[in-house]
Amino acid sequence: MFSTLSLLAFVTLALNVAAKPVVIDRSPILSIPLTKIHNITSGHNLVASGLARAQSFKDRAKTHDLAEIRKRQAIPVTNEVVTYLASVGVGASDTQYQLIVDTGSSNTWVGATTKYVPSSTSTDTGDRVSVTYGSGEFSGTEYIDEVTLSSSLVITSQSIGVASSSEGFEGTDGILGIGPDDLTEDTVSGVSTVPTVTDNLFSQGTIAEKVVAISFEPTTTDEVTNGELFFGGTDSSKFTGDITYTSKTGDYWGITQTVTYGSTTIQSSLSGIVDTGTTLLYLDENGFEKYIEAIGATLDDETGLYKITTAQYNALEDLVFTIGGTEFSLTPNAQIWPRSLNTAIGGSASSIYLVVANLGGEEAGFDFIDGYVFLERFYSVFDTTNSRVGFATTSFTTATTN
């Protein structure tokens, strides 16, 4: 295991080679574990949650007026469905909060379930804070407080929202926002933006670059620790081969990609979002219809997902994503919902459901959302310093767990 000093020295050396990504050999001091949980009542909720979230993304791109965004909500707020939680300490007492890890937002807040109790490290700024996610919302007061991600990832002064009201976050305590800091614009009264946890770890000298890397292990079990959030670089034990980087687009962690299925081009050089807070893989309506037609899938009214027969599953081809000039393939097994969890979404235990859903009509910059069903098959890197997103294969890319 590296000491803190030797680790920082290694990062400094790596930074001298500008074209190379920062790769840090495995050390637990800069990482925190992630636990997967389900909060599913039906497949319709599974699909609707992602669509509501997508609508909030689109609305925010058009206006930063939070009241106007709420007014535009076409789909009622639904609970987060499949989430990854990190246990985060706040305040002098290090009270632990179970926070959703979200690349699609940037505010960190607590109080949805476990209530916040101010301590000797707490400062009430008096400013109001409010964020709408589509699949949830909260409002409350901003505090500045100490935030402990791990023993070596301590932020002495972090803006946190303390919820006086929240909706859609039952079973969790709030959000750890690791999106770009632009997404905090106009969320706190009296200031334009607030620094994210990644920003503060960097400015306070804890990490050498504003980089967050995420790894998931596909699993068919609920409430299992199967992920890692790594700050300041990447964990070389979690990926195989090289990391491919592509430029970030838009306010979110946006990328451009081309998607093909067999000989069919599903999407060509379109822009969308990489989002840990979205469960499914969403394609624009045109691309989705091409995919479904190529497979022959049919809509399942009970779940809201599309299903296929065993023969169709056996004939499935890879769904290939070309990102930054590199092909990343979702294998047939990666394109289906874990069959052991079929009944959890109101489906039949013997059915086979696809994890690709219809995002609806095309809208520039929002032609797809690569949700966690995509991200759990690849290592992902969110690099604020160089304004880019990276992907690499892992030992689980071709897993057959589903």
One Martini backbone bead per residue (centre of mass of N, CA, C, O) as a GRO file, in nm:
protein
  402
    1MET     BB    1   0.097   0.035   0.021
    2PHE     BB    2   0.059   0.355  -0.001
    3SER     BB    3   0.158   0.639   0.086
    4THR     BB    4   0.066   0.959   0.071
    5LEU     BB    5   0.336   1.072  -0.041
    6SER     BB    6   0.390   0.859  -0.264
    7LEU     BB    7   0.129   0.907  -0.417
    8LEU     BB    8   0.174   1.208  -0.484
    9ALA     BB    9   0.438   1.165  -0.634
   10PHE     BB   10   0.320   0.991  -0.857
   11VAL     BB   11   0.119   1.198  -0.967
   12THR     BB   12   0.325   1.418  -1.036
   13LEU     BB   13   0.476   1.251  -1.243
   14ALA     BB   14   0.230   1.196  -1.431
   15LEU     BB   15   0.177   1.503  -1.504
   16ASN     BB   16   0.433   1.538  -1.694
   17VAL     BB   17   0.242   1.364  -1.884
   18ALA     BB   18  -0.004   1.509  -2.054
   19ALA     BB   19  -0.120   1.261  -2.240
   20LYS     BB   20  -0.154   1.110  -1.978
   21PRO     BB   21  -0.313   0.934  -1.762
   22VAL     BB   22  -0.406   0.899  -1.440
   23VAL     BB   23  -0.246   0.622  -1.270
   24ILE     BB   24  -0.342   0.435  -0.983
   25ASP     BB   25  -0.262   0.230  -0.772
   26ARG     BB   26  -0.398   0.049  -0.550
   27SER     BB   27  -0.586   0.246  -0.298
   28PRO     BB   28  -0.810   0.308  -0.034
   29ILE     BB   29  -0.771   0.623   0.038
   30LEU     BB   30  -0.933   0.726  -0.253
   31SER     BB   31  -1.177   0.537  -0.172
   32ILE     BB   32  -1.524   0.429  -0.210
   33PRO     BB   33  -1.786   0.244  -0.146
   34LEU     BB   34  -2.054   0.076  -0.326
   35THR     BB   35  -2.416   0.041  -0.298
   36LYS     BB   36  -2.668  -0.161  -0.411
   37ILE     BB   37  -3.012  -0.064  -0.476
   38HIS     BB   38  -3.366  -0.129  -0.451
   39ASN     BB   39  -3.684   0.061  -0.568
   40ILE     BB   40  -3.925  -0.148  -0.671
   41THR     BB   41  -4.268  -0.178  -0.814
   42SER     BB   42  -4.224  -0.141  -1.134
   43GLY     BB   43  -4.153  -0.111  -1.464
   44HIS     BB   44  -4.290   0.161  -1.502
   45ASN     BB   45  -4.110   0.296  -1.292
   46LEU     BB   46  -3.844   0.240  -1.433
   47VAL     BB   47  -3.909   0.408  -1.689
   48ALA     BB   48  -4.028   0.675  -1.566
   49SER     BB   49  -3.783   0.769  -1.408
   50GLY     BB   50  -3.599   0.820  -1.656
   51LEU     BB   51  -3.791   1.019  -1.805
   52ALA     BB   52  -3.805   1.232  -1.585
   53ARG     BB   53  -3.503   1.289  -1.581
   54ALA     BB   54  -3.474   1.366  -1.879
   55GLN     BB   55  -3.664   1.611  -1.866
   56SER     BB   56  -3.485   1.774  -1.669
   57PHE     BB   57  -3.246   1.800  -1.855
   58LYS     BB   58  -3.393   1.953  -2.083
   59ASP     BB   59  -3.500   2.189  -1.915
   60ARG     BB   60  -3.225   2.298  -1.816
   61ALA     BB   61  -3.119   2.368  -2.105
   62LYS     BB   62  -3.346   2.602  -2.133
   63THR     BB   63  -3.356   2.649  -1.808
   64HIS     BB   64  -3.272   2.788  -1.467
   65ASP     BB   65  -3.566   2.787  -1.372
   66LEU     BB   66  -3.700   2.611  -1.121
   67ALA     BB   67  -4.000   2.681  -1.138
   68GLU     BB   68  -4.025   2.613  -1.440
   69ILE     BB   69  -3.938   2.319  -1.424
   70ARG     BB   70  -4.168   2.222  -1.243
   71LYS     BB   71  -4.398   2.311  -1.438
   72ARG     BB   72  -4.293   2.103  -1.674
   73GLN     BB   73  -4.372   1.851  -1.541
   74ALA     BB   74  -4.510   1.557  -1.696
   75ILE     BB   75  -4.397   1.369  -1.467
   76PRO     BB   76  -4.422   1.226  -1.195
   77VAL     BB   77  -4.278   1.170  -0.915
   78THR     BB   78  -4.022   0.922  -0.870
   79ASN     BB   79  -3.847   0.694  -0.748
   80GLU     BB   80  -3.567   0.574  -0.711
   81VAL     BB   81  -3.463   0.263  -0.824
   82VAL     BB   82  -3.152   0.237  -0.902
   83THR     BB   83  -2.885   0.256  -0.663
   84TYR     BB   84  -2.589   0.426  -0.550
   85LEU     BB   85  -2.421   0.405  -0.237
   86ALA     BB   86  -2.271   0.631   0.001
   87SER     BB   87  -2.089   0.663   0.292
   88VAL     BB   88  -2.128   0.980   0.464
   89GLY     BB   89  -1.966   1.218   0.650
   90VAL     BB   90  -2.102   1.467   0.888
   91GLY     BB   91  -1.931   1.647   1.084
   92ALA     BB   92  -1.799   1.611   1.401
   93SER     BB   93  -1.966   1.326   1.434
   94ASP     BB   94  -1.982   1.163   1.164
   95THR     BB   95  -2.243   1.137   1.029
   96GLN     BB   96  -2.416   0.891   0.852
   97TYR     BB   97  -2.483   0.897   0.499
   98GLN     BB   98  -2.698   0.776   0.238
   99LEU     BB   99  -2.571   0.840  -0.083
  100ILE     BB  100  -2.626   0.925  -0.394
  101VAL     BB  101  -2.454   0.862  -0.688
  102ASP     BB  102  -2.419   1.160  -0.906
  103THR     BB  103  -2.351   1.266  -1.243
  104GLY     BB  104  -2.633   1.453  -1.294
  105SER     BB  105  -2.518   1.610  -1.041
  106SER     BB  106  -2.367   1.860  -0.780
  107ASN     BB  107  -2.517   1.844  -0.527
  108THR     BB  108  -2.491   1.824  -0.173
  109TRP     BB  109  -2.720   1.627   0.034
  110VAL     BB  110  -2.939   1.613   0.327
  111GLY     BB  111  -3.241   1.468   0.506
  112ALA     BB  112  -3.454   1.260   0.395
  113THR     BB  113  -3.408   1.074   0.661
  114THR     BB  114  -3.159   1.163   0.797
  115LYS     BB  115  -3.109   1.400   1.014
  116TYR     BB  116  -2.976   1.709   1.061
  117VAL     BB  117  -2.705   1.799   1.295
  118PRO     BB  118  -2.558   2.043   1.422
  119SER     BB  119  -2.219   2.148   1.477
  120SER     BB  120  -1.905   2.282   1.529
  121THR     BB  121  -1.870   2.277   1.190
  122SER     BB  122  -2.124   2.450   1.148
  123THR     BB  123  -2.270   2.664   0.881
  124ASP     BB  124  -2.520   2.898   0.840
  125THR     BB  125  -2.597   3.088   0.553
  126GLY     BB  126  -2.924   3.123   0.477
  127ASP     BB  127  -2.944   2.980   0.218
  128ARG     BB  128  -3.118   2.867  -0.044
  129VAL     BB  129  -3.202   2.527  -0.156
  130SER     BB  130  -3.265   2.382  -0.496
  131VAL     BB  131  -3.364   2.060  -0.652
  132THR     BB  132  -3.441   1.909  -0.970
  133TYR     BB  133  -3.472   1.556  -1.111
  134GLY     BB  134  -3.770   1.424  -1.166
  135SER     BB  135  -3.705   1.171  -0.956
  136GLY     BB  136  -3.679   1.436  -0.777
  137GLU     BB  137  -3.670   1.652  -0.471
  138PHE     BB  138  -3.536   1.956  -0.308
  139SER     BB  139  -3.541   2.160   0.000
  140GLY     BB  140  -3.350   2.433   0.174
  141THR     BB  141  -3.040   2.469   0.349
  142GLU     BB  142  -2.731   2.609   0.368
  143TYR     BB  143  -2.424   2.450   0.452
  144ILE     BB  144  -2.112   2.447   0.623
  145ASP     BB  145  -1.906   2.149   0.618
  146GLU     BB  146  -1.785   1.854   0.716
  147VAL     BB  147  -1.653   1.598   0.490
  148THR     BB  148  -1.649   1.229   0.497
  149LEU     BB  149  -1.541   0.973   0.285
  150SER     BB  150  -1.264   0.926   0.433
  151SER     BB  151  -0.978   0.936   0.614
  152SER     BB  152  -0.840   1.079   0.327
  153LEU     BB  153  -1.142   1.223   0.259
  154VAL     BB  154  -1.139   1.548   0.367
  155ILE     BB  155  -1.373   1.816   0.402
  156THR     BB  156  -1.378   2.115   0.570
  157SER     BB  157  -1.548   2.290   0.332
  158GLN     BB  158  -1.889   2.221   0.255
  159SER     BB  159  -2.149   2.238   0.053
  160ILE     BB  160  -2.477   2.183   0.195
  161GLY     BB  161  -2.781   2.042   0.188
  162VAL     BB  162  -3.075   2.093   0.396
  163ALA     BB  163  -3.358   1.928   0.427
  164SER     BB  164  -3.708   2.018   0.456
  165SER     BB  165  -3.768   1.884   0.170
  166SER     BB  166  -3.873   1.572   0.003
  167GLU     BB  167  -3.879   1.372  -0.312
  168GLY     BB  168  -3.790   1.038  -0.408
  169PHE     BB  169  -3.590   0.933  -0.129
  170GLU     BB  170  -3.661   0.673  -0.019
  171GLY     BB  171  -3.402   0.513   0.172
  172THR     BB  172  -3.250   0.786   0.169
  173ASP     BB  173  -3.047   1.098   0.234
  174GLY     BB  174  -2.938   1.170  -0.067
  175ILE     BB  175  -2.664   1.350  -0.234
  176LEU     BB  176  -2.369   1.286  -0.437
  177GLY     BB  177  -2.231   1.530  -0.631
  178ILE     BB  178  -2.035   1.463  -0.959
  179GLY     BB  179  -2.078   1.682  -1.136
  180PRO     BB  180  -2.062   1.955  -1.285
  181ASP     BB  181  -2.062   2.280  -1.153
  182ASP     BB  182  -2.278   2.406  -1.345
  183LEU     BB  183  -2.525   2.249  -1.198
  184THR     BB  184  -2.531   2.474  -0.950
  185GLU     BB  185  -2.677   2.680  -1.092
  186ASP     BB  186  -2.920   2.843  -0.908
  187THR     BB  187  -2.950   2.657  -0.631
  188VAL     BB  188  -2.826   2.902  -0.469
  189SER     BB  189  -2.877   3.165  -0.296
  190GLY     BB  190  -2.647   3.436  -0.379
  191VAL     BB  191  -2.520   3.231  -0.594
  192SER     BB  192  -2.407   3.083  -0.877
  193THR     BB  193  -2.195   2.875  -0.754
  194VAL     BB  194  -2.072   2.556  -0.628
  195PRO     BB  195  -1.858   2.352  -0.494
  196THR     BB  196  -1.763   2.049  -0.520
  197VAL     BB  197  -1.615   1.780  -0.388
  198THR     BB  198  -1.394   1.774  -0.605
  199ASP     BB  199  -1.304   2.065  -0.591
  200ASN     BB  200  -1.220   2.058  -0.282
  201LEU     BB  201  -1.013   1.832  -0.290
  202PHE     BB  202  -0.829   1.997  -0.473
  203SER     BB  203  -0.805   2.282  -0.325
  204GLN     BB  204  -0.708   2.116  -0.048
  205GLY     BB  205  -0.484   1.887  -0.158
  206THR     BB  206  -0.585   1.577  -0.184
  207ILE     BB  207  -0.587   1.607  -0.495
  208ALA     BB  208  -0.435   1.641  -0.823
  209GLU     BB  209  -0.717   1.587  -0.965
  210LYS     BB  210  -1.033   1.636  -1.130
  211VAL     BB  211  -1.110   1.307  -1.059
  212VAL     BB  212  -1.355   1.047  -1.140
  213ALA     BB  213  -1.395   0.700  -1.066
  214ILE     BB  214  -1.592   0.411  -1.189
  215SER     BB  215  -1.699   0.094  -1.045
  216PHE     BB  216  -1.869  -0.207  -1.147
  217GLU     BB  217  -2.051  -0.504  -1.051
  218PRO     BB  218  -2.234  -0.723  -1.171
  219THR     BB  219  -2.564  -0.796  -1.029
  220THR     BB  220  -2.839  -1.007  -0.872
  221THR     BB  221  -2.813  -0.846  -0.602
  222ASP     BB  222  -2.929  -0.698  -0.329
  223GLU     BB  223  -2.755  -0.507  -0.135
  224VAL     BB  224  -2.447  -0.460  -0.262
  225THR     BB  225  -2.100  -0.444  -0.259
  226ASN     BB  226  -1.995  -0.336  -0.613
  227GLY     BB  227  -1.827  -0.059  -0.573
  228GLU     BB  228  -1.624   0.236  -0.693
  229LEU     BB  229  -1.494   0.550  -0.570
  230PHE     BB  230  -1.245   0.752  -0.735
  231PHE     BB  231  -1.004   0.995  -0.641
  232GLY     BB  232  -0.759   1.162  -0.862
  233GLY     BB  233  -0.803   0.898  -1.050
  234THR     BB  234  -0.706   0.561  -1.113
  235ASP     BB  235  -0.782   0.206  -1.095
  236SER     BB  236  -0.590  -0.052  -1.226
  237SER     BB  237  -0.769  -0.302  -1.107
  238LYS     BB  238  -1.058  -0.218  -1.274
  239PHE     BB  239  -0.907  -0.250  -1.558
  240THR     BB  240  -0.868  -0.301  -1.910
  241GLY     BB  241  -0.638  -0.175  -2.072
  242ASP     BB  242  -0.741   0.117  -2.209
  243ILE     BB  243  -0.825   0.451  -2.195
  244THR     BB  244  -1.093   0.621  -2.341
  245TYR     BB  245  -1.119   0.949  -2.466
  246THR     BB  246  -1.370   1.216  -2.451
  247SER     BB  247  -1.527   1.489  -2.502
  248LYS     BB  248  -1.704   1.709  -2.342
  249THR     BB  249  -2.059   1.784  -2.340
  250GLY     BB  250  -2.191   2.026  -2.205
  251ASP     BB  251  -2.306   2.037  -1.872
  252TYR     BB  252  -2.275   1.756  -1.867
  253TRP     BB  253  -2.185   1.418  -1.908
  254GLY     BB  254  -2.108   1.447  -2.227
  255ILE     BB  255  -2.142   1.266  -2.543
  256THR     BB  256  -2.026   1.100  -2.838
  257GLN     BB  257  -2.206   0.849  -3.040
  258THR     BB  258  -2.210   0.523  -3.191
  259VAL     BB  259  -2.471   0.286  -3.289
  260THR     BB  260  -2.468  -0.075  -3.327
  261TYR     BB  261  -2.653  -0.357  -3.493
  262GLY     BB  262  -2.476  -0.517  -3.659
  263SER     BB  263  -2.569  -0.368  -3.971
  264THR     BB  264  -2.709  -0.154  -3.784
  265THR     BB  265  -2.768   0.184  -3.752
  266ILE     BB  266  -2.888   0.346  -3.475
  267GLN     BB  267  -2.655   0.565  -3.426
  268SER     BB  268  -2.505   0.886  -3.549
  269SER     BB  269  -2.326   1.107  -3.398
  270LEU     BB  270  -2.449   1.150  -3.107
  271SER     BB  271  -2.584   1.321  -2.825
  272GLY     BB  272  -2.526   1.273  -2.464
  273ILE     BB  273  -2.556   1.091  -2.148
  274VAL     BB  274  -2.382   1.021  -1.848
  275ASP     BB  275  -2.566   0.817  -1.591
  276THR     BB  276  -2.599   0.689  -1.267
  277GLY     BB  277  -2.918   0.782  -1.214
  278THR     BB  278  -2.973   0.583  -1.450
  279THR     BB  279  -3.074   0.268  -1.526
  280LEU     BB  280  -3.111   0.274  -1.819
  281LEU     BB  281  -3.110   0.255  -2.176
  282TYR     BB  282  -3.139   0.542  -2.383
  283LEU     BB  283  -3.309   0.603  -2.691
  284ASP     BB  284  -3.402   0.739  -2.944
  285GLU     BB  285  -3.673   0.670  -3.128
  286ASN     BB  286  -3.531   0.585  -3.389
  287GLY     BB  287  -3.319   0.393  -3.262
  288PHE     BB  288  -3.510   0.212  -3.102
  289GLU     BB  289  -3.676   0.102  -3.344
  290LYS     BB  290  -3.437  -0.034  -3.482
  291TYR     BB  291  -3.368  -0.228  -3.255
  292ILE     BB  292  -3.643  -0.373  -3.220
  293GLU     BB  293  -3.669  -0.468  -3.516
  294ALA     BB  294  -3.405  -0.639  -3.526
  295ILE     BB  295  -3.517  -0.837  -3.292
  296GLY     BB  296  -3.847  -0.857  -3.224
  297ALA     BB  297  -3.967  -0.709  -3.000
  298THR     BB  298  -4.202  -0.679  -2.722
  299LEU     BB  299  -4.439  -0.540  -2.540
  300ASP     BB  300  -4.475  -0.520  -2.183
  301ASP     BB  301  -4.740  -0.429  -1.987
  302GLU     BB  302  -4.637  -0.496  -1.693
  303THR     BB  303  -4.340  -0.329  -1.724
  304GLY     BB  304  -4.263  -0.152  -2.001
  305LEU     BB  305  -4.098  -0.353  -2.139
  306TYR     BB  306  -3.904  -0.540  -2.349
  307LYS     BB  307  -3.941  -0.862  -2.505
  308ILE     BB  308  -3.800  -1.197  -2.538
  309THR     BB  309  -3.709  -1.481  -2.659
  310THR     BB  310  -3.498  -1.737  -2.647
  311ALA     BB  311  -3.430  -1.732  -2.949
  312GLN     BB  312  -3.364  -1.427  -2.957
  313TYR     BB  313  -3.139  -1.434  -2.752
  314ASN     BB  314  -2.956  -1.639  -2.911
  315ALA     BB  315  -2.950  -1.409  -3.160
  316LEU     BB  316  -2.800  -1.202  -3.033
  317GLU     BB  317  -2.620  -0.910  -3.062
  318ASP     BB  318  -2.412  -0.674  -3.039
  319LEU     BB  319  -2.395  -0.358  -2.879
  320VAL     BB  320  -2.229  -0.088  -3.039
  321PHE     BB  321  -1.996   0.153  -2.906
  322THR     BB  322  -1.863   0.452  -3.042
  323ILE     BB  323  -1.588   0.595  -2.854
  324GLY     BB  324  -1.326   0.767  -2.943
  325GLY     BB  325  -1.275   0.518  -3.165
  326THR     BB  326  -1.403   0.302  -2.970
  327GLU     BB  327  -1.521  -0.018  -2.900
  328PHE     BB  328  -1.826  -0.091  -2.711
  329SER     BB  329  -1.968  -0.395  -2.591
  330LEU     BB  330  -2.290  -0.520  -2.563
  331THR     BB  331  -2.388  -0.793  -2.471
  332PRO     BB  332  -2.652  -0.988  -2.458
  333ASN     BB  333  -2.650  -1.004  -2.142
  334ALA     BB  334  -2.635  -0.679  -2.112
  335GLN     BB  335  -2.939  -0.637  -2.254
  336ILE     BB  336  -3.052  -0.765  -1.988
  337TRP     BB  337  -3.235  -0.835  -1.732
  338PRO     BB  338  -3.217  -0.972  -1.440
  339ARG     BB  339  -3.387  -1.266  -1.394
  340SER     BB  340  -3.392  -1.271  -1.071
  341LEU     BB  341  -3.558  -0.966  -1.098
  342ASN     BB  342  -3.837  -0.981  -1.240
  343THR     BB  343  -4.045  -0.972  -0.999
  344ALA     BB  344  -3.953  -0.683  -0.896
  345ILE     BB  345  -4.097  -0.557  -1.183
  346GLY     BB  346  -4.363  -0.737  -1.249
  347GLY     BB  347  -4.263  -0.998  -1.370
  348SER     BB  348  -4.159  -1.282  -1.522
  349ALA     BB  349  -3.936  -1.530  -1.444
  350SER     BB  350  -3.927  -1.643  -1.764
  351SER     BB  351  -3.848  -1.381  -1.876
  352ILE     BB  352  -3.709  -1.144  -2.129
  353TYR     BB  353  -3.557  -0.829  -2.067
  354LEU     BB  354  -3.491  -0.524  -2.179
  355VAL     BB  355  -3.265  -0.225  -2.115
  356VAL     BB  356  -3.399  -0.077  -2.352
  357ALA     BB  357  -3.523   0.255  -2.414
  358ASN     BB  358  -3.749   0.518  -2.480
  359LEU     BB  359  -3.684   0.870  -2.512
  360GLY     BB  360  -3.788   0.981  -2.776
  361GLY     BB  361  -3.765   1.255  -2.917
  362GLU     BB  362  -3.560   1.455  -3.068
  363GLU     BB  363  -3.278   1.629  -2.900
  364ALA     BB  364  -3.034   1.826  -2.881
  365GLY     BB  365  -2.806   1.644  -2.670
  366PHE     BB  366  -3.065   1.408  -2.618
  367ASP     BB  367  -3.024   1.095  -2.761
  368PHE     BB  368  -2.905   0.979  -2.482
  369ILE     BB  369  -2.868   0.732  -2.205
  370ASP     BB  370  -2.605   0.613  -2.007
  371GLY     BB  371  -2.660   0.397  -1.782
  372TYR     BB  372  -2.590   0.156  -1.549
  373VAL     BB  373  -2.612  -0.086  -1.755
  374PHE     BB  374  -2.356   0.026  -1.894
  375LEU     BB  375  -2.150   0.100  -1.657
  376GLU     BB  376  -2.121  -0.198  -1.533
  377ARG     BB  377  -1.931  -0.283  -1.800
  378PHE     BB  378  -1.756  -0.019  -1.730
  379TYR     BB  379  -1.508   0.204  -1.705
  380SER     BB  380  -1.528   0.532  -1.550
  381VAL     BB  381  -1.431   0.879  -1.640
  382PHE     BB  382  -1.433   1.206  -1.464
  383ASP     BB  383  -1.275   1.491  -1.621
  384THR     BB  384  -1.237   1.816  -1.533
  385THR     BB  385  -0.954   1.916  -1.608
  386ASN     BB  386  -1.001   1.797  -1.931
  387SER     BB  387  -1.290   1.770  -2.032
  388ARG     BB  388  -1.364   1.443  -1.985
  389VAL     BB  389  -1.439   1.104  -2.095
  390GLY     BB  390  -1.395   0.764  -1.978
  391PHE     BB  391  -1.314   0.426  -2.109
  392ALA     BB  392  -1.322   0.074  -2.003
  393THR     BB  393  -1.260  -0.233  -1.965
  394THR     BB  394  -1.350  -0.535  -1.795
  395SER     BB  395  -1.397  -0.841  -1.633
  396PHE     BB  396  -1.734  -0.771  -1.677
  397THR     BB  397  -1.818  -0.715  -1.973
  398THR     BB  398  -1.877  -1.052  -2.030
  399ALA     BB  399  -2.077  -1.120  -1.838
  400THR     BB  400  -2.343  -1.383  -1.730
  401THR     BB  401  -2.545  -1.292  -1.487
  402ASN     BB  402  -2.835  -1.248  -1.649
   0.00000   0.00000   0.00000
